[in-house]
Amino acid sequence: MSRRLQVYETDEITVTFEPDLCIHSGVCVRGLPAVFDVRRRRWVMPELGAAAEVAAQVERCPSGALKYRMRSTD
Ligand code: SF4
Protein backbone atom coordinates (compact mmCIF):
# COMPACT_ATOMS: atom_id res chain seq x y z
CA MET A 1 0.00 0.00 0.00
CA SER A 2 1.41 3.38 -0.83
CA ARG A 3 1.52 6.08 1.76
CA ARG A 4 0.21 9.54 1.16
CA LEU A 5 2.17 12.47 -0.12
CA GLN A 6 2.82 14.97 2.69
CA VAL A 7 2.71 18.70 2.03
CA TYR A 8 4.33 21.38 4.21
CA GLU A 9 3.90 25.01 3.32
CA THR A 10 4.94 28.49 4.28
CA ASP A 11 4.19 31.72 2.44
CA GLU A 12 7.48 31.28 0.56
CA ILE A 13 7.95 27.59 -0.10
CA THR A 14 6.04 24.35 -0.44
CA VAL A 15 7.87 21.18 0.56
CA THR A 16 6.46 17.78 -0.33
CA PHE A 17 7.51 14.40 1.00
CA GLU A 18 6.74 11.10 -0.64
CA PRO A 19 7.21 8.46 2.08
CA ASP A 20 7.45 5.56 -0.36
CA LEU A 21 10.55 7.05 -2.00
CA CYS A 22 12.50 7.82 1.18
CA ILE A 23 15.59 5.63 1.66
CA HIS A 24 16.19 6.94 5.21
CA SER A 25 19.60 8.32 4.40
CA GLY A 26 19.21 10.93 7.12
CA VAL A 27 20.66 13.63 4.86
CA CYS A 28 17.78 16.00 5.59
CA VAL A 29 17.75 15.63 9.37
CA ARG A 30 21.53 15.98 9.62
CA GLY A 31 21.68 18.92 7.25
CA LEU A 32 18.90 21.05 8.69
CA PRO A 33 17.80 19.53 12.01
CA ALA A 34 15.51 22.39 13.02
CA VAL A 35 13.38 21.96 9.91
CA PHE A 36 13.57 18.19 9.50
CA ASP A 37 12.99 16.43 12.81
CA VAL A 38 11.49 12.95 12.81
CA ARG A 39 10.77 13.12 16.54
CA ARG A 40 7.97 15.56 15.80
CA ARG A 41 4.63 14.38 14.52
CA ARG A 42 4.80 17.18 11.96
CA TRP A 43 8.37 16.34 11.06
CA VAL A 44 8.95 18.98 8.35
CA MET A 45 8.60 22.59 9.50
CA PRO A 46 9.87 24.82 6.68
CA GLU A 47 8.93 27.90 8.69
CA LEU A 48 11.88 27.18 11.00
CA GLY A 49 14.46 27.90 8.28
CA ALA A 50 15.08 30.40 5.51
CA ALA A 51 13.27 29.31 2.36
CA ALA A 52 16.48 29.27 0.31
CA GLU A 53 18.16 27.12 2.94
CA VAL A 54 15.25 24.69 3.00
CA ALA A 55 15.28 24.50 -0.81
CA ALA A 56 19.03 23.79 -0.86
CA GLN A 57 18.59 21.01 1.67
CA VAL A 58 15.70 19.46 -0.23
CA GLU A 59 17.92 19.37 -3.33
CA ARG A 60 20.38 17.19 -1.40
CA CYS A 61 17.78 14.47 -0.78
CA PRO A 62 19.28 11.48 -2.62
CA SER A 63 16.02 9.66 -3.29
CA GLY A 64 13.78 12.43 -4.59
CA ALA A 65 11.36 11.86 -1.70
CA LEU A 66 11.62 15.54 -0.80
CA LYS A 67 10.70 18.13 -3.38
CA TYR A 68 9.95 21.83 -3.19
CA ARG A 69 8.65 24.73 -5.11
CA MET A 70 8.99 28.39 -4.31
CA ARG A 71 5.67 30.12 -3.93
CA SER A 72 4.99 33.30 -5.79
CA THR A 73 4.85 36.31 -3.52
CA ASP A 74 2.91 38.56 -5.86
S1 SF4 B 1 17.18 13.12 2.68
FE1 SF4 B 1 15.50 12.25 1.49
S2 SF4 B 1 15.92 10.06 1.46
FE2 SF4 B 1 17.15 10.92 3.10
S3 SF4 B 1 15.89 10.70 4.95
FE3 SF4 B 1 15.49 12.74 4.10
S4 SF4 B 1 13.71 12.44 2.81
FE4 SF4 B 1 14.54 10.42 3.18
PDB file of C-alpha atoms and ligand atoms in Angstrom:
ATOM      1  CA  MET A   1       0.000   0.000   0.000  1.00  0.00           C
ATOM      2  CA  SER A   2       1.407   3.378  -0.833  1.00  0.00           C
ATOM      3  CA  ARG A   3       1.520   6.077   1.762  1.00  0.00           C
ATOM      4  CA  ARG A   4       0.209   9.537   1.162  1.00  0.00           C
ATOM      5  CA  LEU A   5       2.173  12.469  -0.116  1.00  0.00           C
ATOM      6  CA  GLN A   6       2.817  14.965   2.689  1.00  0.00           C
ATOM      7  CA  VAL A   7       2.709  18.697   2.033  1.00  0.00           C
ATOM      8  CA  TYR A   8       4.327  21.379   4.208  1.00  0.00           C
ATOM      9  CA  GLU A   9       3.902  25.012   3.320  1.00  0.00           C
ATOM     10  CA  THR A  10       4.942  28.489   4.284  1.00  0.00           C
ATOM     11  CA  ASP A  11       4.194  31.716   2.439  1.00  0.00           C
ATOM     12  CA  GLU A  12       7.478  31.278   0.562  1.00  0.00           C
ATOM     13  CA  ILE A  13       7.953  27.590  -0.095  1.00  0.00           C
ATOM     14  CA  THR A  14       6.038  24.349  -0.439  1.00  0.00           C
ATOM     15  CA  VAL A  15       7.875  21.176   0.556  1.00  0.00           C
ATOM     16  CA  THR A  16       6.462  17.783  -0.333  1.00  0.00           C
ATOM     17  CA  PHE A  17       7.506  14.401   1.002  1.00  0.00           C
ATOM     18  CA  GLU A  18       6.740  11.104  -0.635  1.00  0.00           C
ATOM     19  CA  PRO A  19       7.207   8.460   2.084  1.00  0.00           C
ATOM     20  CA  ASP A  20       7.451   5.558  -0.357  1.00  0.00           C
ATOM     21  CA  LEU A  21      10.549   7.045  -1.998  1.00  0.00           C
ATOM     22  CA  CYS A  22      12.504   7.823   1.182  1.00  0.00           C
ATOM     23  CA  ILE A  23      15.585   5.626   1.659  1.00  0.00           C
ATOM     24  CA  HIS A  24      16.185   6.937   5.207  1.00  0.00           C
ATOM     25  CA  SER A  25      19.603   8.316   4.402  1.00  0.00           C
ATOM     26  CA  GLY A  26      19.214  10.933   7.117  1.00  0.00           C
ATOM     27  CA  VAL A  27      20.664  13.632   4.865  1.00  0.00           C
ATOM     28  CA  CYS A  28      17.777  16.003   5.589  1.00  0.00           C
ATOM     29  CA  VAL A  29      17.754  15.626   9.369  1.00  0.00           C
ATOM     30  CA  ARG A  30      21.531  15.985   9.618  1.00  0.00           C
ATOM     31  CA  GLY A  31      21.684  18.924   7.249  1.00  0.00           C
ATOM     32  CA  LEU A  32      18.898  21.051   8.693  1.00  0.00           C
ATOM     33  CA  PRO A  33      17.803  19.529  12.012  1.00  0.00           C
ATOM     34  CA  ALA A  34      15.506  22.387  13.018  1.00  0.00           C
ATOM     35  CA  VAL A  35      13.384  21.964   9.906  1.00  0.00           C
ATOM     36  CA  PHE A  36      13.572  18.186   9.503  1.00  0.00           C
ATOM     37  CA  ASP A  37      12.992  16.426  12.808  1.00  0.00           C
ATOM     38  CA  VAL A  38      11.493  12.947  12.807  1.00  0.00           C
ATOM     39  CA  ARG A  39      10.772  13.123  16.536  1.00  0.00           C
ATOM     40  CA  ARG A  40       7.967  15.557  15.797  1.00  0.00           C
ATOM     41  CA  ARG A  41       4.633  14.375  14.524  1.00  0.00           C
ATOM     42  CA  ARG A  42       4.803  17.183  11.956  1.00  0.00           C
ATOM     43  CA  TRP A  43       8.366  16.341  11.062  1.00  0.00           C
ATOM     44  CA  VAL A  44       8.947  18.975   8.349  1.00  0.00           C
ATOM     45  CA  MET A  45       8.596  22.587   9.498  1.00  0.00           C
ATOM     46  CA  PRO A  46       9.865  24.824   6.678  1.00  0.00           C
ATOM     47  CA  GLU A  47       8.927  27.899   8.689  1.00  0.00           C
ATOM     48  CA  LEU A  48      11.884  27.177  10.997  1.00  0.00           C
ATOM     49  CA  GLY A  49      14.458  27.898   8.279  1.00  0.00           C
ATOM     50  CA  ALA A  50      15.085  30.396   5.511  1.00  0.00           C
ATOM     51  CA  ALA A  51      13.267  29.315   2.364  1.00  0.00           C
ATOM     52  CA  ALA A  52      16.478  29.270   0.309  1.00  0.00           C
ATOM     53  CA  GLU A  53      18.162  27.124   2.941  1.00  0.00           C
ATOM     54  CA  VAL A  54      15.245  24.694   3.005  1.00  0.00           C
ATOM     55  CA  ALA A  55      15.282  24.499  -0.805  1.00  0.00           C
ATOM     56  CA  ALA A  56      19.030  23.793  -0.858  1.00  0.00           C
ATOM     57  CA  GLN A  57      18.594  21.011   1.669  1.00  0.00           C
ATOM     58  CA  VAL A  58      15.701  19.457  -0.229  1.00  0.00           C
ATOM     59  CA  GLU A  59      17.923  19.365  -3.330  1.00  0.00           C
ATOM     60  CA  ARG A  60      20.383  17.186  -1.405  1.00  0.00           C
ATOM     61  CA  CYS A  61      17.776  14.465  -0.784  1.00  0.00           C
ATOM     62  CA  PRO A  62      19.279  11.484  -2.621  1.00  0.00           C
ATOM     63  CA  SER A  63      16.016   9.662  -3.292  1.00  0.00           C
ATOM     64  CA  GLY A  64      13.781  12.431  -4.588  1.00  0.00           C
ATOM     65  CA  ALA A  65      11.362  11.857  -1.695  1.00  0.00           C
ATOM     66  CA  LEU A  66      11.616  15.536  -0.805  1.00  0.00           C
ATOM     67  CA  LYS A  67      10.698  18.133  -3.380  1.00  0.00           C
ATOM     68  CA  TYR A  68       9.945  21.829  -3.188  1.00  0.00           C
ATOM     69  CA  ARG A  69       8.648  24.735  -5.113  1.00  0.00           C
ATOM     70  CA  MET A  70       8.990  28.391  -4.310  1.00  0.00           C
ATOM     71  CA  ARG A  71       5.668  30.117  -3.934  1.00  0.00           C
ATOM     72  CA  SER A  72       4.994  33.297  -5.793  1.00  0.00           C
ATOM     73  CA  THR A  73       4.847  36.310  -3.516  1.00  0.00           C
ATOM     74  CA  ASP A  74       2.906  38.561  -5.857  1.00  0.00           C
TER      75      ASP A  74
HETATM   76  S1  SF4 B   1      17.178  13.121   2.683  1.00  0.00           S
HETATM   77 FE1  SF4 B   1      15.504  12.248   1.493  1.00  0.00          FE
HETATM   78  S2  SF4 B   1      15.916  10.057   1.462  1.00  0.00           S
HETATM   79 FE2  SF4 B   1      17.146  10.924   3.101  1.00  0.00          FE
HETATM   80  S3  SF4 B   1      15.886  10.698   4.952  1.00  0.00           S
HETATM   81 FE3  SF4 B   1      15.494  12.735   4.095  1.00  0.00          FE
HETATM   82  S4  SF4 B   1      13.714  12.441   2.809  1.00  0.00           S
HETATM   83 FE4  SF4 B   1      14.538  10.420   3.181  1.00  0.00          FE
END
